[in-house]
PDB file of C-alpha atoms in Angstrom:
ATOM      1  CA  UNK A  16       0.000   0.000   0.000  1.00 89.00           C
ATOM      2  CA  UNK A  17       1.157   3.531  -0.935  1.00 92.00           C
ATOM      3  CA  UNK A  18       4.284   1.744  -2.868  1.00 96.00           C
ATOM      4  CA  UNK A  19       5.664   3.928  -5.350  1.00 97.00           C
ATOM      5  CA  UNK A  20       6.669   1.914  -8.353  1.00 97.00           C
ATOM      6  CA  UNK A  21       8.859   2.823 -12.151  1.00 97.00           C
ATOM      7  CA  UNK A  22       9.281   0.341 -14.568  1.00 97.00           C
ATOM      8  CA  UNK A  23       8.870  -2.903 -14.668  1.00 98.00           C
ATOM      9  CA  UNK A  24       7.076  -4.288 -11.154  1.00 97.00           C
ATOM     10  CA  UNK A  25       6.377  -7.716 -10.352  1.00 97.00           C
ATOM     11  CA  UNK A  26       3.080  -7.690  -8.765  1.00 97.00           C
ATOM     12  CA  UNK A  27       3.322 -11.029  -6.148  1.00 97.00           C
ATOM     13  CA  UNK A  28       0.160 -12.356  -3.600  1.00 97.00           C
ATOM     14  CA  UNK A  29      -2.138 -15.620  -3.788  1.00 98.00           C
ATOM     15  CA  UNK A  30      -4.832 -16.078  -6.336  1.00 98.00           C
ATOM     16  CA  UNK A  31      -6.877 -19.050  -5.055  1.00 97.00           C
ATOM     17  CA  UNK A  32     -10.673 -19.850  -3.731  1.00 97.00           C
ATOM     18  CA  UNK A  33     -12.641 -22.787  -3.840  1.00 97.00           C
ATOM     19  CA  UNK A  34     -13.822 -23.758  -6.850  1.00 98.00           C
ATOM     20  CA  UNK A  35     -11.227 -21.270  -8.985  1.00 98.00           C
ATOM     21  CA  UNK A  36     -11.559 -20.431 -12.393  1.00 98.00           C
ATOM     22  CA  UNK A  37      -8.796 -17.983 -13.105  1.00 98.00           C
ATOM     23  CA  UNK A  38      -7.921 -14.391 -12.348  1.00 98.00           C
ATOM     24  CA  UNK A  39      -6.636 -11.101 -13.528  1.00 98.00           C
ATOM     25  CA  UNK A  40      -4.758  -7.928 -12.773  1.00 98.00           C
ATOM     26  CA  UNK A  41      -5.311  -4.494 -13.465  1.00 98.00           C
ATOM     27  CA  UNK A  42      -5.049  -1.137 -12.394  1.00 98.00           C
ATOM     28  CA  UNK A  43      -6.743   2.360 -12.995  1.00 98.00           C
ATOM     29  CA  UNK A  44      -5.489   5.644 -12.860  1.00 97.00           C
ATOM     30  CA  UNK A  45      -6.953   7.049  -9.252  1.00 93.00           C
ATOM     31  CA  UNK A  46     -10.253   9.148  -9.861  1.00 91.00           C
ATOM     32  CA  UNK A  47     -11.300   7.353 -12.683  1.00 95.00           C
ATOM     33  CA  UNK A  48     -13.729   4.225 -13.090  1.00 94.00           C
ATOM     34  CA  UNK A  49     -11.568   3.090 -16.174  1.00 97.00           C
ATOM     35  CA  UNK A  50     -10.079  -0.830 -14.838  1.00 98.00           C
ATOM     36  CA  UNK A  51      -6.837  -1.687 -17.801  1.00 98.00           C
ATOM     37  CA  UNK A  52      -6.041  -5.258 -17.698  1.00 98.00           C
ATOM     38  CA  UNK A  53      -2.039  -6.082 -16.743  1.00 98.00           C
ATOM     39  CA  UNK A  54      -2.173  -9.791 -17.219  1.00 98.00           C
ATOM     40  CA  UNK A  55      -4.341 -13.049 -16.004  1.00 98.00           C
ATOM     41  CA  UNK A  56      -3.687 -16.704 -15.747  1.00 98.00           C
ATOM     42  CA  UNK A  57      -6.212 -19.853 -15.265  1.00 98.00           C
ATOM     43  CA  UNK A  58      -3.622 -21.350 -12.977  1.00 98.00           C
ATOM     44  CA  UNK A  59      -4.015 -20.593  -9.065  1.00 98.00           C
ATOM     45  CA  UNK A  60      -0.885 -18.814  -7.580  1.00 98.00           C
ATOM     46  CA  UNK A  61      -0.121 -19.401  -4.194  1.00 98.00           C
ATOM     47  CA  UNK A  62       2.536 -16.540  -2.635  1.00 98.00           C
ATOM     48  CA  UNK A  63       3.929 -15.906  -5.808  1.00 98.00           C
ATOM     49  CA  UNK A  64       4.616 -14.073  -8.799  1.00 98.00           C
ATOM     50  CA  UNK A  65       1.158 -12.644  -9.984  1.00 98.00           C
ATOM     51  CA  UNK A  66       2.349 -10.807 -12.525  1.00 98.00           C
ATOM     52  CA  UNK A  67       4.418  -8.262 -14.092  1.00 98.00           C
ATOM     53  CA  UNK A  68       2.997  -4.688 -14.541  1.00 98.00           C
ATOM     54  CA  UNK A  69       5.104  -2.090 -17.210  1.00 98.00           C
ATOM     55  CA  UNK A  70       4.878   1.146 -15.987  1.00 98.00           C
ATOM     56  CA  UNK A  71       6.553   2.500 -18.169  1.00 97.00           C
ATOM     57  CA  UNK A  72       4.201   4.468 -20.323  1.00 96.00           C
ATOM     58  CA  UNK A  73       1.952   5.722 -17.294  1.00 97.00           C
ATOM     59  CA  UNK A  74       2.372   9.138 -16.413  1.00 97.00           C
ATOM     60  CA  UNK A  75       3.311   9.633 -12.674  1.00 97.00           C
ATOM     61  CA  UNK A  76       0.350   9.903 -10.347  1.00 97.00           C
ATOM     62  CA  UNK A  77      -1.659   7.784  -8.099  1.00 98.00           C
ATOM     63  CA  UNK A  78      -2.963   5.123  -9.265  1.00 98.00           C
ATOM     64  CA  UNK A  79      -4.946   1.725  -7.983  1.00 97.00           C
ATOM     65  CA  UNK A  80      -3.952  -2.338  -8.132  1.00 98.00           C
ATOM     66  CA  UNK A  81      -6.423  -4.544  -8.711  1.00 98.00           C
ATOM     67  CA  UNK A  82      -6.663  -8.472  -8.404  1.00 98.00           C
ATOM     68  CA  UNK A  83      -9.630 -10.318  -9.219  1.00 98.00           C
ATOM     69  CA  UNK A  84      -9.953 -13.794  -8.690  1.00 98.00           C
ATOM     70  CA  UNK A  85     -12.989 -15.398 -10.240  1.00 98.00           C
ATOM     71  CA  UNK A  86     -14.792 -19.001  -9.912  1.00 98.00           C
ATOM     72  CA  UNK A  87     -16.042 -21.721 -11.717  1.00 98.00           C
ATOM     73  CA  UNK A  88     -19.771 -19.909 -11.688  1.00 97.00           C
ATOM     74  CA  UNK A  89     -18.583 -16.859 -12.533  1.00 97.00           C
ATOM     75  CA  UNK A  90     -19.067 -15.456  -9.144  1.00 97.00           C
ATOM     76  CA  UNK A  91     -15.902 -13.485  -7.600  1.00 97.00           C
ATOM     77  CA  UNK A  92     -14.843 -12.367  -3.841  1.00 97.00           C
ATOM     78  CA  UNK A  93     -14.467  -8.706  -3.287  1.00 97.00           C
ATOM     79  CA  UNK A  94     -10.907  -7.419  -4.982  1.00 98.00           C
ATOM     80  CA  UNK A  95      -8.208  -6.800  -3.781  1.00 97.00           C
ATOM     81  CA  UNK A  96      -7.499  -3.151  -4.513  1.00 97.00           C
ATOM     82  CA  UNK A  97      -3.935  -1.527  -3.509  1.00 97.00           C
ATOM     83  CA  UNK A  98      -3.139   2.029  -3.747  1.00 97.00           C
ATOM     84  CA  UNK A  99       0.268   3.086  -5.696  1.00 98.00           C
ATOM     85  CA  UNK A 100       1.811   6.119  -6.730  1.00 98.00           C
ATOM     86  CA  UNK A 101       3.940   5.532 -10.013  1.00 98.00           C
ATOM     87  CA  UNK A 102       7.296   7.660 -10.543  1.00 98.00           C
ATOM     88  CA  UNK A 103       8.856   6.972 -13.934  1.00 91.00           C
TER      89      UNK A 103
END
């Protein structure tokens, strides 16, 4: 929370529930209602490597993490949403 990332970040935590289908990053610039997708994976990740997020070509600001892990009926858990500031 409140990390302030450049570049390239690897975005690490644990993507599994019962019954899991898959799940996906992505992150918004703060303010706006606008969700970008990083990356997403039908394997469950346990305390690991999530993803990798480019920064890169964000300008700097505050922006917001999401993860969204979804199940076999379609139904998902509340996300996980983390608060960044990117400085490139």
């Amino acid at each position: 929370r409140g990390a302030t990332l450049s570049g390239n970040v690897q975005v690490t935590g644990t993507a599994d529930i019962e019954e899991f289908w898959y799940y996906k990053l992505e992150f918004r610039y703060e303010g706006l209602d606008h969700w970008h997708y990083i990356t997403g994976q039908y394997d469950e990740v346990n305390a690991n490597v999530l993803g990798t997020w480019d920064t890169t070509p964000l300008p700097n600001g505050a922006y917001q993490v999401r993860l969204v892990v979804v199940d076999r009926t379609g139904n998902y858990p509340p996300p996980c949403e983390i608060p960044v500031h990117v400085k490139n």
